[in-house]
Coordinates of C-alpha atoms (C1' of nucleotides) in Angstrom, one line a residue:
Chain A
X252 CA 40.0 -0.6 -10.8
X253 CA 42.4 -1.7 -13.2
X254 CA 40.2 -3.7 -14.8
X255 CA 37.7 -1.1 -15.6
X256 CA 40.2 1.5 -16.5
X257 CA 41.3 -0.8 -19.1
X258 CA 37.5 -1.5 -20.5
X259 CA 36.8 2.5 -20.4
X260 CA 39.6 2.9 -23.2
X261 CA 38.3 0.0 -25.3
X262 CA 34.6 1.5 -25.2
X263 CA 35.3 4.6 -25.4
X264 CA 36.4 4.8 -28.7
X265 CA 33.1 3.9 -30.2
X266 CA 29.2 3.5 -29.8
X267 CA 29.3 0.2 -31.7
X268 CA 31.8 -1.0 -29.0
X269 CA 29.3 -0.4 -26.1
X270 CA 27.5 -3.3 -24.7
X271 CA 25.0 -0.6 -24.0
X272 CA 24.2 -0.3 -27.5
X273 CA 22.8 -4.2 -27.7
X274 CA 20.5 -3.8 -24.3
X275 CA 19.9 -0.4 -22.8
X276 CA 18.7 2.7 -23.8
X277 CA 19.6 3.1 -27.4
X278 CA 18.8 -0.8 -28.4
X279 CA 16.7 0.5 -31.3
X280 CA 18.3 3.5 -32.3
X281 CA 19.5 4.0 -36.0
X282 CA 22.7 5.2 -37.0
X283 CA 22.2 8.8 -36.6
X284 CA 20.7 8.4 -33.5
X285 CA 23.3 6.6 -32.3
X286 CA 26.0 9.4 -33.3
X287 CA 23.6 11.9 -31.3
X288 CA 23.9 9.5 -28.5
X289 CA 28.0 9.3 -28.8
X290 CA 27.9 13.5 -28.5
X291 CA 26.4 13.5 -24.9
X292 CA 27.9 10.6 -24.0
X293 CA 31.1 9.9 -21.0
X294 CA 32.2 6.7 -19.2
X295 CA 33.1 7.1 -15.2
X296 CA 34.6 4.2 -13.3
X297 CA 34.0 3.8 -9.5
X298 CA 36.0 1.3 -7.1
X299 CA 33.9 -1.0 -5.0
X300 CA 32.5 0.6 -1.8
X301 CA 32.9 4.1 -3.5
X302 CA 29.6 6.6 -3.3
X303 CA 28.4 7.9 -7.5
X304 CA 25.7 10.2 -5.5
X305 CA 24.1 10.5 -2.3
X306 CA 20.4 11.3 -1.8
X307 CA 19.5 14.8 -2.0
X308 CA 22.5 15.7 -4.4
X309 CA 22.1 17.3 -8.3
X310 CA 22.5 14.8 -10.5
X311 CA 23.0 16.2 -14.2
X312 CA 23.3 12.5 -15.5
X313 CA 21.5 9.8 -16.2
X314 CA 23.5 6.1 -16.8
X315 CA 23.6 3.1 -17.9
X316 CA 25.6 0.1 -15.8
X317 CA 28.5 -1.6 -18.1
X318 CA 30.3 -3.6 -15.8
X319 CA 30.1 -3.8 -12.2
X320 CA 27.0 -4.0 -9.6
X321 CA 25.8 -0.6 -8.7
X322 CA 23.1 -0.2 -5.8
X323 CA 20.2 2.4 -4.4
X324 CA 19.4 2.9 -1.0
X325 CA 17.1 4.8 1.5
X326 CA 18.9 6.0 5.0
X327 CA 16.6 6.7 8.0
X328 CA 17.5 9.6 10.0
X329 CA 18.6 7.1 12.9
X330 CA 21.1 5.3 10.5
X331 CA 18.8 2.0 9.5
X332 CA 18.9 1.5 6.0
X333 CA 17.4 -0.4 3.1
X334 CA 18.4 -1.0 -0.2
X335 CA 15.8 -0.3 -3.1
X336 CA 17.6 -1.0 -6.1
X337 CA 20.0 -3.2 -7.5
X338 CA 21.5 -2.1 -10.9
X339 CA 23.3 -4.9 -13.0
X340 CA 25.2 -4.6 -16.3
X341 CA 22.5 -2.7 -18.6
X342 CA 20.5 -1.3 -16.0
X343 CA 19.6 2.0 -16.5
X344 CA 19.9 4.7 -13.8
X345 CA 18.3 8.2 -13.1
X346 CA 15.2 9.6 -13.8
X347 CA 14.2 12.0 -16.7
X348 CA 12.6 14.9 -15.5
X349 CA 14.1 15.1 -11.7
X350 CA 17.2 17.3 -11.2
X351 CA 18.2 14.9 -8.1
X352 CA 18.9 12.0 -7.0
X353 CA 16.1 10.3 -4.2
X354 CA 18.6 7.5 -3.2
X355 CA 22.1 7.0 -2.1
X356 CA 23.9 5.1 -5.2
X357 CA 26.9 3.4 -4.3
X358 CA 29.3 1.1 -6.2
X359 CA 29.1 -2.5 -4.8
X360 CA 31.6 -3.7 -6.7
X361 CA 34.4 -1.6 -9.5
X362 CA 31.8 -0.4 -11.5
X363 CA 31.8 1.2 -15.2
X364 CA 28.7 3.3 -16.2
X365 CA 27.9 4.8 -19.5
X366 CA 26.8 8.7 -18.6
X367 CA 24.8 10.7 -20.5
X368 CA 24.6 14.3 -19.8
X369 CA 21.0 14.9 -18.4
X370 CA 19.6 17.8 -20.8
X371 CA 20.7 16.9 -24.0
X372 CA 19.3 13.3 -23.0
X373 CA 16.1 14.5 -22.2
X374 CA 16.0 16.6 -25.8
X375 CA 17.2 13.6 -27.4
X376 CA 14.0 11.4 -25.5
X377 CA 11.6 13.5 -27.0
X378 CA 12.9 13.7 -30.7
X379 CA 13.3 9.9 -30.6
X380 CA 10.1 8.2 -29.1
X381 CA 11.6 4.8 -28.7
X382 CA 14.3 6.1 -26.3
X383 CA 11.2 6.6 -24.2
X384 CA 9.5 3.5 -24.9
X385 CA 12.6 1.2 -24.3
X386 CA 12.8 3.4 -21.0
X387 CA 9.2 2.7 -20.2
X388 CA 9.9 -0.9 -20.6
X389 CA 12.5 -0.7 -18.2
X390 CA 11.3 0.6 -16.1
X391 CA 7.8 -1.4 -15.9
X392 CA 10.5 -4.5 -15.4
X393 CA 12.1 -2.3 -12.7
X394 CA 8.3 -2.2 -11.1
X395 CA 7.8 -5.8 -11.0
X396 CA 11.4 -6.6 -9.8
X397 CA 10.0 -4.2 -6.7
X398 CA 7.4 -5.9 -6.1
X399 CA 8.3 -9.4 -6.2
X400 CA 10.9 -7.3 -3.9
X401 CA 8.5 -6.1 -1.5
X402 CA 6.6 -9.4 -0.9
X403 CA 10.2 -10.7 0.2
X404 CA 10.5 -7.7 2.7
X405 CA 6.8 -8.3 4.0
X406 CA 6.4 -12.2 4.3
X407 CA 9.4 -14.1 3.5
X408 CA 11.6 -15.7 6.6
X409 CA 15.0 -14.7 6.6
X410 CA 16.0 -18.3 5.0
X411 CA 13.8 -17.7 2.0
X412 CA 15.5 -14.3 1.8
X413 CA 18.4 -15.7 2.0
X414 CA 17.4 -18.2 -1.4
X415 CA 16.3 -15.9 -2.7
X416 CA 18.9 -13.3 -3.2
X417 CA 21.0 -16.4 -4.0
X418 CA 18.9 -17.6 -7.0
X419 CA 18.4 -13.8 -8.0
X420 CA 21.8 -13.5 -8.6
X421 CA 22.6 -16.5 -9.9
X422 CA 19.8 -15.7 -12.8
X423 CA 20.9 -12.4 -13.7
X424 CA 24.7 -12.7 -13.2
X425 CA 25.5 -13.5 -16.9
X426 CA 29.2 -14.7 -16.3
X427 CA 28.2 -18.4 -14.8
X428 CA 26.1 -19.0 -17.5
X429 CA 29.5 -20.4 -18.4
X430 CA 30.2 -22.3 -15.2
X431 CA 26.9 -24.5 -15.3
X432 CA 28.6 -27.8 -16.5
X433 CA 27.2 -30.9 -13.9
X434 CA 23.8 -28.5 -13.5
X435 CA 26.0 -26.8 -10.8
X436 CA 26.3 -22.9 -11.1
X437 CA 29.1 -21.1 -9.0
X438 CA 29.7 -17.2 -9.2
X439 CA 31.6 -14.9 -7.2
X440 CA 28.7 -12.9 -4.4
X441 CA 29.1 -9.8 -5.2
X442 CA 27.9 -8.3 -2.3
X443 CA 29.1 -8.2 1.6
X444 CA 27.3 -9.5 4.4
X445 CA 26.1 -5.9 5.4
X446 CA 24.8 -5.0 1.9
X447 CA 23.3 -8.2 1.8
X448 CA 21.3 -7.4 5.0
X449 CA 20.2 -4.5 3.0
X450 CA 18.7 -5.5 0.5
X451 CA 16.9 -8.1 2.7
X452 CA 15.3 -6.4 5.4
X453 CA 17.8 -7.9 8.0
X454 CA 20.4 -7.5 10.1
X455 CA 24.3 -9.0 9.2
X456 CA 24.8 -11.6 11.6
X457 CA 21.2 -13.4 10.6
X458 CA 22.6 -12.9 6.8
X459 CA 25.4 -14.7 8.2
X460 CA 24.1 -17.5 10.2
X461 CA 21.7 -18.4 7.6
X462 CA 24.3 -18.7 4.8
X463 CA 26.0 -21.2 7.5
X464 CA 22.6 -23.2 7.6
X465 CA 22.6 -23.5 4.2
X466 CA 26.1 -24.1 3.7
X467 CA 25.6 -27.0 6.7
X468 CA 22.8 -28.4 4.7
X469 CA 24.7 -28.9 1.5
X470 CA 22.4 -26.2 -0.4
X471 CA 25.2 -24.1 -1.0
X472 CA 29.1 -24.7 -1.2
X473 CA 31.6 -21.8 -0.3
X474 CA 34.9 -20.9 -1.6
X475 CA 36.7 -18.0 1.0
X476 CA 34.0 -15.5 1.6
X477 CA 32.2 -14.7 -1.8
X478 CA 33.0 -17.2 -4.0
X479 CA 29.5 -19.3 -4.0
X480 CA 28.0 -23.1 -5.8
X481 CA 25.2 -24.0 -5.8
X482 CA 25.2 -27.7 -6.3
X483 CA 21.6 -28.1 -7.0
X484 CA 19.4 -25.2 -8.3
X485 CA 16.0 -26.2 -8.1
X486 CA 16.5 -27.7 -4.6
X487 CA 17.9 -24.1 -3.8
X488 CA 14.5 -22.8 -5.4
X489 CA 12.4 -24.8 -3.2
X490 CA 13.6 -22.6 0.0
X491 CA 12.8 -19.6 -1.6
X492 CA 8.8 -19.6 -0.7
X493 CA 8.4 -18.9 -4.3
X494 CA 5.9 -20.5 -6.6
X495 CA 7.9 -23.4 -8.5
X496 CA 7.1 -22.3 -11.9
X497 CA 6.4 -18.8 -12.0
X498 CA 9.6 -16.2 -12.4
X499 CA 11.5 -18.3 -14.7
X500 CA 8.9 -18.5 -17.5
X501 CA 7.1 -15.5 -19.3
Chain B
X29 CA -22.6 0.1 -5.2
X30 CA -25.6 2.5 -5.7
X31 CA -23.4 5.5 -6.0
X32 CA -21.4 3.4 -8.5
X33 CA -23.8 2.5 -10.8
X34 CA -25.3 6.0 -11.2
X35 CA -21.5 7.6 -11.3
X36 CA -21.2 5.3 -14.3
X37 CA -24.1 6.4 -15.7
X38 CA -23.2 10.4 -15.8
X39 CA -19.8 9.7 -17.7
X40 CA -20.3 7.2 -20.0
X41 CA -22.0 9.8 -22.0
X42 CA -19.0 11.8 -22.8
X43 CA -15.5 11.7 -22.0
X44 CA -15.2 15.5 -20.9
X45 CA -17.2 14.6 -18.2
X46 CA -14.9 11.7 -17.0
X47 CA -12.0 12.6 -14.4
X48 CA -9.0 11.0 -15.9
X49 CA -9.7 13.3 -18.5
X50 CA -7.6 15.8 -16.4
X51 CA -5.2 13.6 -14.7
X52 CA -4.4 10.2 -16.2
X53 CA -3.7 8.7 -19.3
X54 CA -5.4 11.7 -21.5
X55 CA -4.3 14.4 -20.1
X56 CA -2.4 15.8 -22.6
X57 CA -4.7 14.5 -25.4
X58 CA -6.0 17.0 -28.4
X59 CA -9.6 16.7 -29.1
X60 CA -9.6 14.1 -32.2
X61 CA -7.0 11.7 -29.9
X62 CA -10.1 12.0 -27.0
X63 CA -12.2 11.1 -29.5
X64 CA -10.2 8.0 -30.7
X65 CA -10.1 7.2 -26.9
X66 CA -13.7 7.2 -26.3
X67 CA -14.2 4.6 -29.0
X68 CA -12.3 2.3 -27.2
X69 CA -13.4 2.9 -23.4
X70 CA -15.6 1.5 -21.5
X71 CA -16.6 1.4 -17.8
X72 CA -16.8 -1.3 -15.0
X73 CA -17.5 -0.8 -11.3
X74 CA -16.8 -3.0 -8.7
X75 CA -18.5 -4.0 -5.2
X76 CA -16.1 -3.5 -2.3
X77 CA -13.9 -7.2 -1.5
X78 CA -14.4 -8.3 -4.9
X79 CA -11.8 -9.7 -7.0
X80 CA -11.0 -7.8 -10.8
X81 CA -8.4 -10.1 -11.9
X82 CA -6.6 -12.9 -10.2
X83 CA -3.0 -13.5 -10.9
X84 CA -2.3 -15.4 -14.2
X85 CA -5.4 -14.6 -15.7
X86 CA -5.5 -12.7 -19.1
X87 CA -6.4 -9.1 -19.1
X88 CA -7.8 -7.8 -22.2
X89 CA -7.9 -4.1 -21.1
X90 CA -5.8 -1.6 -19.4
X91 CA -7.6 1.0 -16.5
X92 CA -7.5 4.2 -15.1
X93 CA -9.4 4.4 -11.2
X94 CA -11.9 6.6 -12.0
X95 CA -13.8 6.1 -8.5
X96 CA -12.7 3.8 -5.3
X97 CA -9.4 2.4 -4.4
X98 CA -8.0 -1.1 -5.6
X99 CA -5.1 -3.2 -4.5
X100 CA -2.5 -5.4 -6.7
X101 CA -1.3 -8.2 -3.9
X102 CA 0.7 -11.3 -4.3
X103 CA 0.1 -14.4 -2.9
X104 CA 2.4 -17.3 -2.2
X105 CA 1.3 -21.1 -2.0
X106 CA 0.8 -21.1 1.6
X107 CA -1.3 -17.9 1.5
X108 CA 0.7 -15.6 2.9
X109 CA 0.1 -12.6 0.8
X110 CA 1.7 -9.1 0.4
X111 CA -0.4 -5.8 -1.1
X112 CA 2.3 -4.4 -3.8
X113 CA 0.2 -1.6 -5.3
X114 CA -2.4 0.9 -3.8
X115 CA -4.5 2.4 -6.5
X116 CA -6.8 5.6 -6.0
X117 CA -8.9 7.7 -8.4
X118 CA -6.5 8.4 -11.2
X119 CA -4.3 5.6 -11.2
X120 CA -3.3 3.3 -13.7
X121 CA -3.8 -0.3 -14.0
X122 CA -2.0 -3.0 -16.4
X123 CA 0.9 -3.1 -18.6
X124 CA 1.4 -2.2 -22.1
X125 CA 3.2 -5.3 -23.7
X126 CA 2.0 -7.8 -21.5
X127 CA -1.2 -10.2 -21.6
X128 CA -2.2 -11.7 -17.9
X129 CA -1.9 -9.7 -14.9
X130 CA 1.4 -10.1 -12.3
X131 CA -1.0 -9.6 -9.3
X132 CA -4.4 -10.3 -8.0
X133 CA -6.5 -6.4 -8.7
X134 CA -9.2 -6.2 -5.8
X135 CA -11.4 -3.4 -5.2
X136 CA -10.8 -2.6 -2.1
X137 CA -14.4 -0.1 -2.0
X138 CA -16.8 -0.2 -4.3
X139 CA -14.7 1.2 -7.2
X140 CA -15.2 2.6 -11.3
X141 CA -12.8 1.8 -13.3
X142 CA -12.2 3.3 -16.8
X143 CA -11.0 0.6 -19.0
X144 CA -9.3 0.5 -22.3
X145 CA -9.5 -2.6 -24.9
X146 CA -5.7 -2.9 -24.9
X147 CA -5.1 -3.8 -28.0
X148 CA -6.8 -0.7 -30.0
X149 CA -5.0 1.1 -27.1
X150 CA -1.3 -0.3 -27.2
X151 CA -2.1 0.8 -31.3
X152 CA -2.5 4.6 -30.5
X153 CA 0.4 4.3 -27.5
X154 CA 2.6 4.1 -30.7
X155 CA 0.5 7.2 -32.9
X156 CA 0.5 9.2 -30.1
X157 CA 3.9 9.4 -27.8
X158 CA 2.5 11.6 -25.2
X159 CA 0.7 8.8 -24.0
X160 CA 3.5 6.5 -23.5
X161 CA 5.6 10.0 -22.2
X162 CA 2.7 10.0 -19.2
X163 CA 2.6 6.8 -18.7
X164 CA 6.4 7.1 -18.3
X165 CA 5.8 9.3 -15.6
X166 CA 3.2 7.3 -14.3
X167 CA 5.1 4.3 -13.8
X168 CA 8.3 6.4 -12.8
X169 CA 6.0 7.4 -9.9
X170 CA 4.7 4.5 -9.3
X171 CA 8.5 3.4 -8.8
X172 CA 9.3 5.4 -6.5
X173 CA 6.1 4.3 -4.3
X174 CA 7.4 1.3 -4.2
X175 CA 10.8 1.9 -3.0
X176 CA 9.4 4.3 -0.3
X177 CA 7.0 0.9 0.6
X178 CA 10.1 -1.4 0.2
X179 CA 11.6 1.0 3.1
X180 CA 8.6 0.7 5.4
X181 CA 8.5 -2.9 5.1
X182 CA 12.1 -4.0 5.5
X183 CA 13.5 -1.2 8.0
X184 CA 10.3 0.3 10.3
X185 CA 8.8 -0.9 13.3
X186 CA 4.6 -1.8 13.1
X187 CA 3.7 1.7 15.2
X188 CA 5.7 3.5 12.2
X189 CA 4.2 1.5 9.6
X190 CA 0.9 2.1 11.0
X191 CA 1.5 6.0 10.7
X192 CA 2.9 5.8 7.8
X193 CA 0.2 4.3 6.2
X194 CA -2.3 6.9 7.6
X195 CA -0.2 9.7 6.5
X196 CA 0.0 8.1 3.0
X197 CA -3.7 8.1 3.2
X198 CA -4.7 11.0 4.9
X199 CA -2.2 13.0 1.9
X200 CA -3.7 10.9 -1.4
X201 CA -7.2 10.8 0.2
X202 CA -8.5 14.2 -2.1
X203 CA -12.4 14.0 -0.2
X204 CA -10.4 15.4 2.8
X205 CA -8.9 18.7 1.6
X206 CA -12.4 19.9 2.9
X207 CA -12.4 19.0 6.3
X208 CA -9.1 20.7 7.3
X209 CA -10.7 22.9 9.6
X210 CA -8.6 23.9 13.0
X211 CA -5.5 21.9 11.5
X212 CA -7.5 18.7 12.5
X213 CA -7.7 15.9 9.5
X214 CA -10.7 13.2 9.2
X215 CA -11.5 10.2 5.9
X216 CA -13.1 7.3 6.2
X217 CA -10.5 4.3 6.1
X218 CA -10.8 2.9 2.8
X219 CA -8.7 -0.2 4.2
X220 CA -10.3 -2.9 6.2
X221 CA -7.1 -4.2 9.0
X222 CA -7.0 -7.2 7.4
X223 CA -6.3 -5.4 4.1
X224 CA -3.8 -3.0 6.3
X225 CA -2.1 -6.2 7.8
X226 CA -1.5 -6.9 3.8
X227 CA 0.0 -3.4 3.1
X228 CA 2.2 -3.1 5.9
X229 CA 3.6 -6.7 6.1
X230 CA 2.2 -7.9 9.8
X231 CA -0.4 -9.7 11.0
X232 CA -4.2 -8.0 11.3
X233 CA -3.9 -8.3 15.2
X234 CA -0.5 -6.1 15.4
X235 CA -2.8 -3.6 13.3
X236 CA -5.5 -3.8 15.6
X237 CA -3.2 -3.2 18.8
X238 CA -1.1 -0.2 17.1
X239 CA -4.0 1.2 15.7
X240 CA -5.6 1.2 19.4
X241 CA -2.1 2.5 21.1
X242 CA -2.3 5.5 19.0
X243 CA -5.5 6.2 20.0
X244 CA -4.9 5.7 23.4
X245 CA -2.2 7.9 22.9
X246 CA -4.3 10.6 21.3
X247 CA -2.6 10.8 17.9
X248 CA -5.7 10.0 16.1
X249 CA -9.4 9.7 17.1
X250 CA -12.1 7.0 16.1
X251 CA -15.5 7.1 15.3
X252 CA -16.8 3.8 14.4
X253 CA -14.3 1.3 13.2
X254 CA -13.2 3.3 10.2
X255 CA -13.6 6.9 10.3
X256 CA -10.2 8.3 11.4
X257 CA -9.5 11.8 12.7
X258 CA -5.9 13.1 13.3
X259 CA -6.4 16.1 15.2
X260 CA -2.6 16.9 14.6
X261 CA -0.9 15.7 11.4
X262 CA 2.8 16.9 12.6
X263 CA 2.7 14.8 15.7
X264 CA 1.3 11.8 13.7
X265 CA 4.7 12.4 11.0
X266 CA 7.1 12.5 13.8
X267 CA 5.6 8.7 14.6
X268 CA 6.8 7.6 10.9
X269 CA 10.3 7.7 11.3
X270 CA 10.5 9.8 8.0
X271 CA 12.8 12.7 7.5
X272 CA 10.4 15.5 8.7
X273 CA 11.1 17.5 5.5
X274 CA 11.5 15.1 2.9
X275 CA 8.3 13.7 0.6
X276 CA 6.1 16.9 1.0
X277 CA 8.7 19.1 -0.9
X278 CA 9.9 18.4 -4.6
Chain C
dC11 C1' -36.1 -8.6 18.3
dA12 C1' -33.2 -12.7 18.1
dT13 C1' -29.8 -14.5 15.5
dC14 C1' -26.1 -14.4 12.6
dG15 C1' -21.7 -13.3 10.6
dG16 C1' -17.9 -10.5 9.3
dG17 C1' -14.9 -7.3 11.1
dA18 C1' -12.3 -5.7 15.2
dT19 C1' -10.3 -6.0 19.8
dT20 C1' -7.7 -7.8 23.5
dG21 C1' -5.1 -11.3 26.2
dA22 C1' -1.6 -15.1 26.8
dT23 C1' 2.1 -17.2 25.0
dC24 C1' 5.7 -18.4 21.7
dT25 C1' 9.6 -17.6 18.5
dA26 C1' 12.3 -15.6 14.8
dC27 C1' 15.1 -12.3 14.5
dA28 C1' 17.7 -8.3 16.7
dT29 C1' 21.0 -6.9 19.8
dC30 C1' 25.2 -7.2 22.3
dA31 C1' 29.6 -9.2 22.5
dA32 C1' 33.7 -11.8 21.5
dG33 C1' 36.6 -13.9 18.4
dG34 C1' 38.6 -15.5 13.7
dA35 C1' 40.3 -15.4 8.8
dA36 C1' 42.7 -13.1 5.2
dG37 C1' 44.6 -9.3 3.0
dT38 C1' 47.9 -5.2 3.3
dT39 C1' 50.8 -1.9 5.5
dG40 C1' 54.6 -0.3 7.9
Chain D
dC99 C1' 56.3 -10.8 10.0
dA100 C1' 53.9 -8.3 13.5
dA101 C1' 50.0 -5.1 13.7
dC102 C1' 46.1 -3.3 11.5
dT103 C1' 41.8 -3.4 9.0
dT104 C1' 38.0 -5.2 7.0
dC105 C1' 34.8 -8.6 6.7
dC106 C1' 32.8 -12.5 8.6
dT107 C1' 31.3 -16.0 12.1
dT108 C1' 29.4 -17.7 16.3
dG109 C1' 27.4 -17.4 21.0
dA110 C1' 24.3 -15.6 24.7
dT111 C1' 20.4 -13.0 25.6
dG112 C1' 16.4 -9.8 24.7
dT113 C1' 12.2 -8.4 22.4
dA114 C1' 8.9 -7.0 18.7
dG115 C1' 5.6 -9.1 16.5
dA116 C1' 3.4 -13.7 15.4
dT117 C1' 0.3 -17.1 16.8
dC118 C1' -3.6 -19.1 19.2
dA119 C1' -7.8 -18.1 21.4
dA120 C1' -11.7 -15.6 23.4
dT121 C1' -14.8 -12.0 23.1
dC122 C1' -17.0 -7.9 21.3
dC123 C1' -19.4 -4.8 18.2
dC124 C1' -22.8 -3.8 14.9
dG125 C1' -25.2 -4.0 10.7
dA126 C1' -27.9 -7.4 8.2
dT127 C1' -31.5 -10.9 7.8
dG128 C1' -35.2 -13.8 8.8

DNA sequence: CATCGGGATTGATCTACATCAAGGAAGTTG
DNA sequence: CAACTTCCTTGATGTAGATCAATCCCGATG
């Protein structure tokens, strides 16, 4: 919380500032466009755990992730859940041309997102085709990233989930790319046990006993409860399920 | 195969004639960009089981269902293998920006496809921004397929994902608007169970029994081994363990 | 018309994960 | 520094769906 009300006054001042500007929505925008952009632009900050919208509200935004983990999920009328998105740094969320929200978005951890007011964004999309086409690209990545998704939901065992997640995040978490010194990464989990079961497909106890398996086998090393090294990547990989090459390149 | 080939014949002559005229990649095209598209389309049909393009492979072209339904599906090493897309009449097939196809595309009937040389087309994406604009929406869509799938597959039990699939059928299936008679629905399964088993993340066997408890039950009614009727659609919903409102609205 | 072969069904058994239940660690609140 | 809270761990038991195995159905093929 402190944290990201301190980063909201640095960005805030200016677009050139954002770390949006370098990956997100308006990574090919010229000057002018970018100005546009500043006008309809807002930064909110949400502590961990906190709710952004729930499914079924108006949502007159669309955003982009600047810090933080933000997440989407679906909520059956008997309570069972599953997550369906996960939304790093640079992420985009909302969609243009839907008034609300389909998915509960929570902040997983203190989150800052870069909010653009929904019309004027929309306006802007079709004066500037390449805000569309960088959107388009995203969200073709955000299709496969559901689908490699979904064939962990249908066939994988909850170990492989369980790598899985583990090497997902260890990929896309840019802060360890610091930490890998001895070809050992370590990065703080930033997700509970229960959002963990989530985004897998399973309940939090079997989250939990199988990050005690691993941990037992030497596959992963723990620090308290989140922080997380993995001593050996590629022998991490070979739990996944997943092919050993594919992912990684292309 | 028959009805295919003569299918083919009718709309290669002009592309007025062809259906995703009106509802895929060129429906909001002006005359001189149909023409533009016509000079680079061409058609292929498909028998039902065989194979379009495995995984890896290069894929020259990008394709619109014109006929027939086709499946994306992912494989891992030891064969088990998860269906990630389900594409009817309409639907579009490959991405802009990218060379080999993710997936293994099968047709899962005998299937038409309307295919574009990718290159020339990926040229006019960038003349013409309504094209990218729909396929926007197409893949925004497509999106949100896959996170209702990712919640079938992680959260329901096999008698829900059964009925969900049929509903998903029975409401995409378009030859069926006409037999809505007394409220009753019947289509010919386009699936086979072994191709269900890959949809719904179980084994073909589960299928078979689920699919043979509901008709026990009298929530839908056989005729051979794939012509389905559901004599009342509400009662089939209530199985899915969907909201009963949400999904038909909006 | 017998044989074949690719679905589909059904039964018997096994097991991975869920469910139910009881603590434990670590932060924080009065 | 006790008493909560929140998150996590671990154990005992139950069960939905997987696995293994037979059999059936039905259109195709010689």
């Amino acid at each position: 919380m402190t944290r990201a009300t301190s980063t909201l006054k640095t960005y805030n001042q200016d677009c050139s500032d954002c770390p949006i500007r370098h990956r997100a929505v308006c990574a090919r925008c010229e000057s002018d466009e970018l100005e546009q952009l500043e006008q309809i632009k807002y930064y909110r900050s949400f502590e961990a755990g906190q709710t952004v919208v729930w499914a079924g509200d108006t949502m007159d935004f669309v955003a982009s992730v600047v810090t933080g983990i933000a997440t989407l999920s679906q909520t059956m009328e008997d309570g069972r859940r599953q997550m369906v998105g996960l939304l790093l740094p640079s992420d985009f969320i909302g969609r243009p041309g839907r008034s609300t929200s389909a998915y509960d978005v929570t902040a997983a951890t203190d989150t800052v997102m870069c909010c653009f007011r929904k019309k004027p964004f929309e306006d802007m999309m079709l004066r500037t085709p390449h805000i569309g086409q960088r959107l388009l690209e995203m969200t073709l990545d955000e299709l496969d990233a559901a689908r490699e998704w979904m064939l962990l939901l249908g066939r994988k065992t909850a170990r492989e989930k369980i790598s899985s997640l583990l090497t997902i995040i260890a990929r896309r978490d840019a802060s360890l790319q610091l930490t890998m010194t001895d070809g050992s990464l370590s990065f703080d989990l930033p997700l509970t046990r229960e959002a963990m079961s989530e985004y897998l497909g399973l309940t939090l106890e079997t989250v939990s006993r199988q990050m005690s398996s691993l941990r037992k086998e030497g596959l992963i090393v723990t620090e308290g409860k989140r922080h997380i090294t993995i001593p050996d990547f590629d022998r991490l990989l070979e739990e996944t399920g997943d092919d050993s090459d594919g992912g990684f390149l292309m």
